[in-house]
């Protein structure tokens, strides 16, 4: 049995770890990643930005659902290696730099590889997979430089895709050096004069990391943050108590408005009992896929249009220290957060001129900055993704983007669905591409559970495959 995992970030590495930990019958596992530095780290844990703390404390970052303290135990044993980056001794409530979590991910993969049975072969391929084609009972994975490989099962662990460019009249602006398409790129802050002004598009957690990195570099220039609603992530409260009294009804006629009213009612009741809104939202987490599934397509659209911006800033929070940093910069006048839409961008005398329309205001305003960095978040519309593998799979009908442009259509177990709306046996995905079906599918808690369940499914099929006389 041969399994090919395309993507060596969190999703792919976790799937490989689970396979190595649990495989018993002969199995060959390929882990494919074109970028050597990103192998076992992905984008999130390989960036060279100087300020990138995890957004949840160390106590909640284990790779394994059944071993909730694994990361903190590893961190405690390894903290001497990171004396310049960690408080000593390290605490369960510390927000650890992302690159250290990347080291942990890599270490657990190496450990799983060493401890795996001898009949399990693990092979890393450092190349770009450009095509996957179905061939009766197998798939052929083609590469840019390597020879193709044949696999019985393929897992697309694509992770978070780069942000998409905003639709503006002057699309040529995106070819100018004043624009940085990816917030994780080191060139975003490279050669930037300390007094230079910037505009960050989007006010999510990615923006928070960029602002923190600018501060770590000693940046003194004006920073504009422009997003449609001008909302910032709420801070994490480590004193949040678990709220176990939530009982969410899921009638067939569920609506976004009814759910919003229910949550507000629950928050009010919880607050009267000494809890906070954070407790209620955390209690909702496991029910979110069922809630999302219960909503009709029009209600999902209504949620995305009216509720999502407010849900996101309360659900995906930033460390309290980051919130204090942003508040101080705003008070000093160095950081300005603007609720506005971007109408156009152009370059004049090597400066970026960005035309914005403030929310609920008439007229336009032009901001002149040295650099514009896209922090809008990962692209969800696969029809706009400019990757050879994705383009090939779309053209061959092996991927079906969802109607809301949030990800891919899959079966409940992560099996991909073709353009004919048929499940494609042997072709799977996990993590961010499943956001379309689950809504919450980008955080470690969700991805680690998906990786565990997917590995179990693959290995069960492996046992069946070993017994089948119909497959050579």
Tab-separated table of C-alpha atoms in Angstrom:
chain	number	residue	atom	x	y	z
A	1	UNK	CA	0.000	0.000	0.000
A	2	UNK	CA	1.361	3.409	-0.969
A	3	UNK	CA	0.056	6.691	0.414
A	4	UNK	CA	1.154	10.062	-1.002
A	5	UNK	CA	0.684	13.165	1.156
A	6	UNK	CA	1.016	16.368	-0.848
A	7	UNK	CA	1.982	19.211	1.468
A	8	UNK	CA	4.515	19.100	4.281
A	9	UNK	CA	2.995	21.674	6.623
A	10	UNK	CA	0.928	21.046	9.748
A	11	UNK	CA	-1.829	19.019	8.044
A	12	UNK	CA	0.490	16.823	6.020
A	13	UNK	CA	3.044	16.281	8.770
A	14	UNK	CA	0.361	15.390	11.319
A	15	UNK	CA	-1.146	12.863	8.910
A	16	UNK	CA	2.291	11.326	8.358
A	17	UNK	CA	2.917	11.151	12.123
A	18	UNK	CA	-0.395	9.391	12.714
A	19	UNK	CA	0.306	6.899	9.924
A	20	UNK	CA	3.809	6.175	11.214
A	21	UNK	CA	2.526	5.748	14.759
A	22	UNK	CA	-0.292	3.383	13.851
A	23	UNK	CA	0.620	1.487	10.666
A	24	UNK	CA	1.268	-2.240	11.088
A	25	UNK	CA	1.048	-3.879	7.664
A	26	UNK	CA	3.566	-2.933	4.921
A	27	UNK	CA	3.046	0.683	3.890
A	28	UNK	CA	5.020	3.245	1.918
A	29	UNK	CA	4.352	6.860	2.867
A	30	UNK	CA	5.486	9.766	0.687
A	31	UNK	CA	5.504	13.267	2.193
A	32	UNK	CA	5.800	15.801	-0.610
A	33	UNK	CA	6.867	19.428	-0.136
A	34	UNK	CA	8.629	21.610	-2.674
A	35	UNK	CA	10.181	23.997	-0.129
A	36	UNK	CA	12.856	22.331	2.024
A	37	UNK	CA	12.626	24.953	4.755
A	38	UNK	CA	8.851	24.586	4.966
A	39	UNK	CA	8.960	20.798	5.223
A	40	UNK	CA	7.304	19.914	8.561
A	41	UNK	CA	6.635	23.603	9.230
A	42	UNK	CA	4.425	24.946	6.463
A	43	UNK	CA	3.880	28.670	6.080
A	44	UNK	CA	2.735	29.386	9.625
A	45	UNK	CA	5.748	27.919	11.421
A	46	UNK	CA	8.524	28.724	8.941
A	47	UNK	CA	8.114	32.477	8.552
A	48	UNK	CA	11.143	34.563	9.498
A	49	UNK	CA	9.160	37.434	10.973
A	50	UNK	CA	10.647	38.447	14.358
A	51	UNK	CA	7.281	38.604	16.147
A	52	UNK	CA	5.047	35.568	15.769
A	53	UNK	CA	3.605	34.134	18.956
A	54	UNK	CA	1.046	31.366	18.873
A	55	UNK	CA	-2.468	32.645	19.486
A	56	UNK	CA	-3.254	30.071	22.168
A	57	UNK	CA	-1.163	29.192	25.235
A	58	UNK	CA	1.320	26.334	25.370
A	59	UNK	CA	-1.080	24.181	27.373
A	60	UNK	CA	-3.443	23.898	24.372
A	61	UNK	CA	-0.949	23.128	21.580
A	62	UNK	CA	-0.461	19.364	21.719
A	63	UNK	CA	-0.413	17.533	18.396
A	64	UNK	CA	-2.345	14.638	19.876
A	65	UNK	CA	-5.945	14.831	21.204
A	66	UNK	CA	-5.301	11.910	23.580
A	67	UNK	CA	-2.081	13.511	24.945
A	68	UNK	CA	-3.175	17.080	25.775
A	69	UNK	CA	0.048	18.032	27.598
A	70	UNK	CA	2.509	16.693	25.017
A	71	UNK	CA	3.669	20.069	23.692
A	72	UNK	CA	4.189	21.579	27.124
A	73	UNK	CA	6.099	18.524	28.298
A	74	UNK	CA	8.339	18.675	25.215
A	75	UNK	CA	8.774	22.422	25.690
A	76	UNK	CA	9.750	22.021	29.336
A	77	UNK	CA	12.394	19.470	28.390
A	78	UNK	CA	13.726	21.644	25.555
A	79	UNK	CA	13.432	25.126	27.075
A	80	UNK	CA	17.203	25.417	27.617
A	81	UNK	CA	17.566	25.588	23.816
A	82	UNK	CA	15.382	28.691	23.630
A	83	UNK	CA	16.607	30.835	26.502
A	84	UNK	CA	16.592	33.977	24.345
A	85	UNK	CA	12.986	33.399	23.275
A	86	UNK	CA	11.228	32.055	26.375
A	87	UNK	CA	10.593	33.125	29.907
A	88	UNK	CA	12.424	30.835	32.295
A	89	UNK	CA	10.918	28.644	33.516
A	90	UNK	CA	8.314	28.293	30.798
A	91	UNK	CA	4.665	28.403	31.879
A	92	UNK	CA	1.591	26.616	30.534
A	93	UNK	CA	0.043	30.043	29.936
A	94	UNK	CA	2.924	31.372	27.818
A	95	UNK	CA	2.346	32.227	24.152
A	96	UNK	CA	5.276	30.517	22.470
A	97	UNK	CA	7.006	31.762	19.281
A	98	UNK	CA	5.698	29.917	16.257
A	99	UNK	CA	9.081	28.655	15.075
A	100	UNK	CA	9.472	26.704	18.332
A	101	UNK	CA	6.191	24.924	17.669
A	102	UNK	CA	7.600	24.136	14.213
A	103	UNK	CA	10.602	22.519	15.905
A	104	UNK	CA	8.210	20.439	18.022
A	105	UNK	CA	6.266	19.307	14.956
A	106	UNK	CA	9.473	18.280	13.207
A	107	UNK	CA	10.777	16.499	16.308
A	108	UNK	CA	7.617	14.426	16.714
A	109	UNK	CA	7.779	13.386	13.045
A	110	UNK	CA	11.409	12.281	13.414
A	111	UNK	CA	10.479	10.351	16.531
A	112	UNK	CA	7.545	8.640	14.802
A	113	UNK	CA	9.788	7.690	11.866
A	114	UNK	CA	12.403	6.129	14.168
A	115	UNK	CA	9.835	4.142	16.141
A	116	UNK	CA	7.813	2.950	13.148
A	117	UNK	CA	7.902	-0.792	12.283
A	118	UNK	CA	10.548	-1.853	9.765
A	119	UNK	CA	7.917	-2.691	7.163
A	120	UNK	CA	6.875	0.987	7.043
A	121	UNK	CA	8.800	3.038	4.499
A	122	UNK	CA	8.786	6.827	4.867
A	123	UNK	CA	10.096	8.942	2.002
A	124	UNK	CA	10.322	12.727	1.785
A	125	UNK	CA	10.098	14.229	-1.701
A	126	UNK	CA	11.361	17.785	-2.124
A	127	UNK	CA	9.619	18.814	-5.315
A	128	UNK	CA	6.406	20.421	-6.520
A	129	UNK	CA	3.572	18.046	-7.299
A	130	UNK	CA	1.996	19.416	-10.472
A	131	UNK	CA	-0.635	16.776	-11.269
A	132	UNK	CA	-2.585	13.884	-9.796
A	133	UNK	CA	-4.308	11.574	-12.265
A	134	UNK	CA	-6.583	8.638	-11.529
A	135	UNK	CA	-5.568	5.318	-13.081
A	136	UNK	CA	-8.151	2.638	-12.262
A	137	UNK	CA	-7.259	1.528	-8.696
A	138	UNK	CA	-4.323	3.930	-8.261
A	139	UNK	CA	-3.255	7.538	-8.752
A	140	UNK	CA	-0.185	8.874	-10.503
A	141	UNK	CA	1.478	11.905	-8.929
A	142	UNK	CA	3.576	13.923	-11.365
A	143	UNK	CA	6.322	16.371	-10.338
A	144	UNK	CA	8.119	19.321	-11.812
A	145	UNK	CA	11.519	17.585	-11.697
A	146	UNK	CA	11.208	14.066	-10.194
A	147	UNK	CA	9.876	10.949	-11.846
A	148	UNK	CA	6.152	10.274	-11.206
A	149	UNK	CA	5.090	8.001	-8.364
A	150	UNK	CA	2.088	5.686	-8.149
A	151	UNK	CA	-0.022	5.734	-4.989
A	152	UNK	CA	-3.126	3.874	-3.913
A	153	UNK	CA	-4.244	6.811	-1.769
A	154	UNK	CA	-3.493	10.544	-2.047
A	155	UNK	CA	-3.983	13.178	0.628
A	156	UNK	CA	-4.063	16.836	-0.423
A	157	UNK	CA	-2.671	18.626	2.621
A	158	UNK	CA	-2.571	22.026	0.957
A	159	UNK	CA	-2.843	24.106	4.125
A	160	UNK	CA	-3.662	27.791	3.964
A	161	UNK	CA	-3.312	29.206	0.472
A	162	UNK	CA	-1.802	32.674	-0.101
A	163	UNK	CA	-4.171	35.668	0.089
A	164	UNK	CA	-5.950	36.708	-3.073
A	165	UNK	CA	-5.523	40.150	-4.587
A	166	UNK	CA	-8.431	42.552	-4.226
A	167	UNK	CA	-10.318	43.351	-7.438
A	168	UNK	CA	-9.269	46.910	-8.339
A	169	UNK	CA	-9.335	48.787	-11.667
A	170	UNK	CA	-5.546	49.122	-11.762
A	171	UNK	CA	-4.566	45.459	-11.455
A	172	UNK	CA	-1.083	46.341	-12.767
A	173	UNK	CA	-0.353	47.704	-9.282
A	174	UNK	CA	0.137	44.159	-8.066
A	175	UNK	CA	3.293	43.846	-10.172
A	176	UNK	CA	4.958	46.788	-8.425
A	177	UNK	CA	7.598	46.259	-5.694
A	178	UNK	CA	5.557	48.533	-3.424
A	179	UNK	CA	3.040	45.709	-3.071
A	180	UNK	CA	3.686	42.532	-1.064
A	181	UNK	CA	1.185	39.766	-1.830
A	182	UNK	CA	2.041	37.496	1.103
A	183	UNK	CA	2.333	38.734	4.690
A	184	UNK	CA	4.645	35.807	5.505
A	185	UNK	CA	7.265	36.790	2.953
A	186	UNK	CA	10.494	38.103	4.491
A	187	UNK	CA	10.682	40.721	1.737
A	188	UNK	CA	7.612	42.401	3.205
A	189	UNK	CA	9.753	44.098	5.822
A	190	UNK	CA	13.111	43.916	4.075
A	191	UNK	CA	14.891	47.200	3.264
A	192	UNK	CA	12.050	49.180	4.838
A	193	UNK	CA	13.286	52.514	6.257
A	194	UNK	CA	12.330	52.956	9.955
A	195	UNK	CA	10.246	56.050	9.159
A	196	UNK	CA	8.438	54.573	6.149
A	197	UNK	CA	4.649	54.446	6.173
A	198	UNK	CA	2.753	51.232	5.433
A	199	UNK	CA	-0.737	50.080	4.705
A	200	UNK	CA	-1.819	46.629	5.850
A	201	UNK	CA	-4.925	45.308	4.117
A	202	UNK	CA	-6.976	43.329	6.630
A	203	UNK	CA	-7.192	43.478	10.421
A	204	UNK	CA	-6.937	39.788	11.345
A	205	UNK	CA	-4.376	37.943	13.459
A	206	UNK	CA	-1.945	38.031	10.539
A	207	UNK	CA	-1.977	41.817	10.704
A	208	UNK	CA	-1.230	41.625	14.430
A	209	UNK	CA	1.896	39.569	13.696
A	210	UNK	CA	3.013	42.100	11.080
A	211	UNK	CA	2.587	45.051	13.432
A	212	UNK	CA	4.417	43.202	16.191
A	213	UNK	CA	7.247	42.359	13.796
A	214	UNK	CA	7.508	45.992	12.749
A	215	UNK	CA	7.844	46.977	16.388
A	216	UNK	CA	10.482	44.310	16.954
A	217	UNK	CA	12.438	45.815	14.048
A	218	UNK	CA	12.275	49.292	15.608
A	219	UNK	CA	9.876	50.684	13.044
A	220	UNK	CA	8.712	54.257	13.730
A	221	UNK	CA	6.632	55.076	10.651
A	222	UNK	CA	2.864	55.376	10.351
A	223	UNK	CA	0.942	52.125	9.973
A	224	UNK	CA	-2.520	52.163	8.420
A	225	UNK	CA	-4.734	49.100	8.786
A	226	UNK	CA	-7.703	49.040	6.415
A	227	UNK	CA	-10.490	46.474	6.537
A	228	UNK	CA	-14.164	46.607	5.649
A	229	UNK	CA	-15.328	46.736	9.268
A	230	UNK	CA	-12.192	47.945	11.034
A	231	UNK	CA	-12.574	45.275	13.734
A	232	UNK	CA	-9.655	43.891	15.733
A	233	UNK	CA	-9.425	40.398	17.257
A	234	UNK	CA	-10.476	40.248	20.874
A	235	UNK	CA	-7.813	39.360	23.472
A	236	UNK	CA	-7.494	35.918	25.013
A	237	UNK	CA	-8.596	35.678	28.640
A	238	UNK	CA	-6.681	32.867	30.348
A	239	UNK	CA	-9.092	32.975	33.293
A	240	UNK	CA	-12.002	31.780	31.135
A	241	UNK	CA	-13.922	29.006	32.881
A	242	UNK	CA	-15.335	26.084	30.846
A	243	UNK	CA	-19.067	26.441	30.213
A	244	UNK	CA	-20.783	23.054	30.013
A	245	UNK	CA	-24.416	24.142	30.190
A	246	UNK	CA	-24.882	24.894	26.507
A	247	UNK	CA	-27.699	23.021	24.758
A	248	UNK	CA	-27.998	24.179	21.180
A	249	UNK	CA	-31.155	23.314	19.240
A	250	UNK	CA	-30.624	22.524	15.575
A	251	UNK	CA	-34.009	22.615	13.858
A	252	UNK	CA	-34.189	22.124	10.136
A	253	UNK	CA	-35.288	25.734	9.812
A	254	UNK	CA	-32.221	27.127	11.590
A	255	UNK	CA	-31.389	30.663	10.548
A	256	UNK	CA	-28.355	32.857	11.110
A	257	UNK	CA	-30.510	35.345	12.984
A	258	UNK	CA	-32.021	32.682	15.254
A	259	UNK	CA	-28.583	31.320	16.075
A	260	UNK	CA	-27.255	34.797	16.825
A	261	UNK	CA	-30.173	35.450	19.167
A	262	UNK	CA	-29.596	32.100	20.861
A	263	UNK	CA	-25.935	32.860	21.457
A	264	UNK	CA	-26.701	36.311	22.841
A	265	UNK	CA	-29.242	34.773	25.197
A	266	UNK	CA	-26.717	32.151	26.323
A	267	UNK	CA	-24.049	34.812	26.900
A	268	UNK	CA	-26.455	36.798	29.032
A	269	UNK	CA	-27.357	33.720	31.087
A	270	UNK	CA	-23.724	32.645	31.400
A	271	UNK	CA	-22.611	36.108	32.494
A	272	UNK	CA	-25.233	36.081	35.256
A	273	UNK	CA	-23.602	32.870	36.515
A	274	UNK	CA	-20.093	34.307	36.540
A	275	UNK	CA	-18.929	33.119	33.117
A	276	UNK	CA	-17.975	35.271	30.111
A	277	UNK	CA	-18.885	35.341	26.436
A	278	UNK	CA	-15.577	33.546	25.791
A	279	UNK	CA	-16.833	30.551	27.768
A	280	UNK	CA	-19.960	30.338	25.606
A	281	UNK	CA	-18.061	30.580	22.311
A	282	UNK	CA	-15.554	27.966	23.428
A	283	UNK	CA	-18.430	25.663	24.375
A	284	UNK	CA	-19.883	26.077	20.876
A	285	UNK	CA	-16.712	24.950	19.136
A	286	UNK	CA	-17.427	21.250	18.746
A	287	UNK	CA	-20.978	21.951	17.557
A	288	UNK	CA	-19.962	24.397	14.824
A	289	UNK	CA	-19.766	21.805	11.979
A	290	UNK	CA	-23.287	20.570	12.803
A	291	UNK	CA	-24.571	24.137	13.041
A	292	UNK	CA	-23.013	25.038	9.701
A	293	UNK	CA	-24.419	21.909	8.060
A	294	UNK	CA	-27.912	22.697	9.372
A	295	UNK	CA	-27.975	26.117	7.718
A	296	UNK	CA	-29.418	26.406	4.225
A	297	UNK	CA	-27.306	27.993	1.490
A	298	UNK	CA	-29.166	31.342	1.734
A	299	UNK	CA	-28.677	31.348	5.515
A	300	UNK	CA	-24.981	30.574	5.129
A	301	UNK	CA	-24.692	33.531	2.771
A	302	UNK	CA	-26.540	35.684	5.292
A	303	UNK	CA	-24.162	34.607	8.032
A	304	UNK	CA	-21.088	35.354	5.902
A	305	UNK	CA	-22.428	38.754	4.915
A	306	UNK	CA	-23.647	39.995	8.284
A	307	UNK	CA	-22.258	37.904	11.127
A	308	UNK	CA	-18.878	36.480	10.107
A	309	UNK	CA	-16.749	39.608	10.770
A	310	UNK	CA	-18.018	39.791	14.347
A	311	UNK	CA	-17.835	36.042	14.885
A	312	UNK	CA	-14.233	35.868	13.666
A	313	UNK	CA	-12.862	38.529	16.017
A	314	UNK	CA	-14.483	36.830	19.010
A	315	UNK	CA	-13.664	33.269	17.981
A	316	UNK	CA	-10.037	33.803	16.856
A	317	UNK	CA	-8.418	35.896	19.593
A	318	UNK	CA	-4.990	37.394	20.101
A	319	UNK	CA	-2.706	37.237	23.153
A	320	UNK	CA	-3.407	39.942	25.718
A	321	UNK	CA	0.109	41.290	25.183
A	322	UNK	CA	-0.606	41.819	21.495
A	323	UNK	CA	-3.838	43.654	22.322
A	324	UNK	CA	-1.938	45.969	24.679
A	325	UNK	CA	0.675	46.634	21.996
A	326	UNK	CA	-1.965	47.636	19.424
A	327	UNK	CA	-3.762	49.858	21.924
A	328	UNK	CA	-0.525	51.659	22.824
A	329	UNK	CA	0.352	52.238	19.156
A	330	UNK	CA	-3.129	53.614	18.487
A	331	UNK	CA	-2.876	55.978	21.441
A	332	UNK	CA	0.508	57.179	20.200
A	333	UNK	CA	-0.933	57.824	16.751
A	334	UNK	CA	1.468	55.457	15.006
A	335	UNK	CA	-1.272	52.913	14.220
A	336	UNK	CA	-4.593	53.845	12.641
A	337	UNK	CA	-7.286	51.248	12.039
A	338	UNK	CA	-9.773	52.330	9.377
A	339	UNK	CA	-13.087	50.742	8.453
A	340	UNK	CA	-13.114	51.229	4.696
A	341	UNK	CA	-13.106	49.554	1.313
A	342	UNK	CA	-10.154	49.871	-1.051
A	343	UNK	CA	-11.288	51.338	-4.349
A	344	UNK	CA	-7.996	51.465	-6.239
A	345	UNK	CA	-4.212	51.505	-5.882
A	346	UNK	CA	-1.514	53.017	-8.047
A	347	UNK	CA	2.112	54.107	-7.851
A	348	UNK	CA	3.265	57.716	-8.102
A	349	UNK	CA	6.932	58.631	-7.669
A	350	UNK	CA	7.679	55.237	-6.092
A	351	UNK	CA	4.932	55.684	-3.480
A	352	UNK	CA	1.720	53.672	-3.315
A	353	UNK	CA	-1.404	55.820	-3.516
A	354	UNK	CA	-4.366	53.921	-2.097
A	355	UNK	CA	-7.881	55.245	-2.621
A	356	UNK	CA	-10.288	54.213	0.116
A	357	UNK	CA	-13.936	54.802	0.896
A	358	UNK	CA	-14.592	54.913	4.622
A	359	UNK	CA	-17.491	52.881	5.942
A	360	UNK	CA	-20.772	54.808	6.106
A	361	UNK	CA	-19.131	57.930	4.667
A	362	UNK	CA	-19.403	59.578	1.286
A	363	UNK	CA	-16.397	60.566	-0.760
A	364	UNK	CA	-12.960	59.080	-1.231
A	365	UNK	CA	-9.651	59.479	0.572
A	366	UNK	CA	-6.136	58.749	-0.653
A	367	UNK	CA	-3.463	57.298	1.615
A	368	UNK	CA	0.137	57.586	0.396
A	369	UNK	CA	2.494	54.936	1.764
A	370	UNK	CA	5.811	53.301	0.960
A	371	UNK	CA	4.484	49.766	0.986
A	372	UNK	CA	1.207	47.832	0.921
A	373	UNK	CA	1.064	44.338	2.447
A	374	UNK	CA	-1.862	41.973	1.897
A	375	UNK	CA	-3.058	40.557	5.241
A	376	UNK	CA	-6.562	39.621	4.125
A	377	UNK	CA	-6.200	35.959	5.040
A	378	UNK	CA	-5.955	32.755	3.005
A	379	UNK	CA	-7.593	32.439	-0.390
A	380	UNK	CA	-10.651	30.209	-0.246
A	381	UNK	CA	-11.774	30.410	-3.872
A	382	UNK	CA	-9.953	27.539	-5.553
A	383	UNK	CA	-10.952	28.792	-9.000
A	384	UNK	CA	-8.557	31.704	-8.453
A	385	UNK	CA	-5.624	29.695	-7.114
A	386	UNK	CA	-2.610	29.866	-9.435
A	387	UNK	CA	-0.955	26.576	-8.544
A	388	UNK	CA	-0.296	23.972	-11.277
A	389	UNK	CA	-1.619	21.107	-9.142
A	390	UNK	CA	-4.875	22.869	-8.268
A	391	UNK	CA	-5.393	24.023	-11.856
A	392	UNK	CA	-4.799	20.491	-13.140
A	393	UNK	CA	-7.193	18.914	-10.638
A	394	UNK	CA	-9.879	21.470	-11.443
A	395	UNK	CA	-9.475	20.885	-15.177
A	396	UNK	CA	-9.694	17.107	-14.739
A	397	UNK	CA	-12.773	17.387	-12.524
A	398	UNK	CA	-11.160	15.936	-9.409
A	399	UNK	CA	-11.835	19.058	-7.342
A	400	UNK	CA	-15.183	20.758	-6.782
A	401	UNK	CA	-15.028	24.265	-5.261
A	402	UNK	CA	-17.982	25.010	-3.009
A	403	UNK	CA	-20.609	27.570	-3.965
A	404	UNK	CA	-19.517	30.005	-1.254
A	405	UNK	CA	-15.877	30.003	-2.437
A	406	UNK	CA	-14.636	28.926	0.987
A	407	UNK	CA	-12.908	25.677	0.041
A	408	UNK	CA	-13.682	22.304	-1.514
A	409	UNK	CA	-16.696	20.011	-1.450
A	410	UNK	CA	-15.913	16.817	0.430
A	411	UNK	CA	-17.699	13.862	1.945
A	412	UNK	CA	-18.006	13.867	5.756
A	413	UNK	CA	-14.755	11.874	6.073
A	414	UNK	CA	-12.720	14.277	3.933
A	415	UNK	CA	-12.998	12.316	0.683
A	416	UNK	CA	-12.921	14.762	-2.200
A	417	UNK	CA	-15.934	15.095	-4.479
A	418	UNK	CA	-15.677	15.353	-8.261
A	419	UNK	CA	-17.384	17.887	-10.491
A	420	UNK	CA	-20.009	15.185	-11.106
A	421	UNK	CA	-20.602	15.305	-7.324
A	422	UNK	CA	-19.329	11.781	-6.792
A	423	UNK	CA	-16.952	10.868	-3.965
A	424	UNK	CA	-13.498	10.015	-5.353
A	425	UNK	CA	-12.361	6.889	-3.537
A	426	UNK	CA	-8.747	7.233	-2.427
A	427	UNK	CA	-8.431	11.032	-2.761
A	428	UNK	CA	-8.706	13.049	0.453
A	429	UNK	CA	-8.067	16.426	2.006
A	430	UNK	CA	-8.016	17.899	5.491
A	431	UNK	CA	-7.530	21.209	7.232
A	432	UNK	CA	-8.322	24.560	5.549
A	433	UNK	CA	-9.829	23.129	2.309
A	434	UNK	CA	-12.595	21.543	4.453
A	435	UNK	CA	-13.670	24.930	5.820
A	436	UNK	CA	-16.432	24.956	3.217
A	437	UNK	CA	-18.055	21.914	4.813
A	438	UNK	CA	-17.138	22.392	8.496
A	439	UNK	CA	-16.591	26.158	8.789
A	440	UNK	CA	-14.071	25.631	11.622
A	441	UNK	CA	-11.193	23.727	10.036
A	442	UNK	CA	-8.062	25.857	10.295
A	443	UNK	CA	-6.926	25.582	13.927
A	444	UNK	CA	-4.735	22.888	15.460
A	445	UNK	CA	-7.583	21.417	17.519
A	446	UNK	CA	-9.609	20.613	14.408
A	447	UNK	CA	-6.689	19.582	12.195
A	448	UNK	CA	-5.169	17.153	14.702
A	449	UNK	CA	-8.497	15.354	15.065
A	450	UNK	CA	-8.973	15.194	11.295
A	451	UNK	CA	-5.447	13.824	10.829
A	452	UNK	CA	-6.036	11.126	13.440
A	453	UNK	CA	-9.349	10.043	11.913
A	454	UNK	CA	-8.011	10.160	8.354
A	455	UNK	CA	-4.993	8.023	9.250
A	456	UNK	CA	-7.275	5.470	10.894
A	457	UNK	CA	-9.401	5.355	7.757
A	458	UNK	CA	-6.380	4.976	5.469
A	459	UNK	CA	-4.958	2.172	7.578
A	460	UNK	CA	-8.291	0.350	7.724
A	461	UNK	CA	-8.408	0.507	3.954
A	462	UNK	CA	-4.812	-0.718	3.918
A	463	UNK	CA	-5.843	-3.868	5.799
A	464	UNK	CA	-8.657	-4.426	3.317
A	465	UNK	CA	-6.264	-3.786	0.468
A	466	UNK	CA	-3.829	-6.423	1.771
A	467	UNK	CA	-6.613	-8.999	1.779
A	468	UNK	CA	-8.032	-8.151	-1.635
A	469	UNK	CA	-6.990	-10.574	-4.429
A	470	UNK	CA	-8.239	-8.139	-7.057
A	471	UNK	CA	-5.436	-5.610	-6.628
A	472	UNK	CA	-1.793	-6.321	-7.381
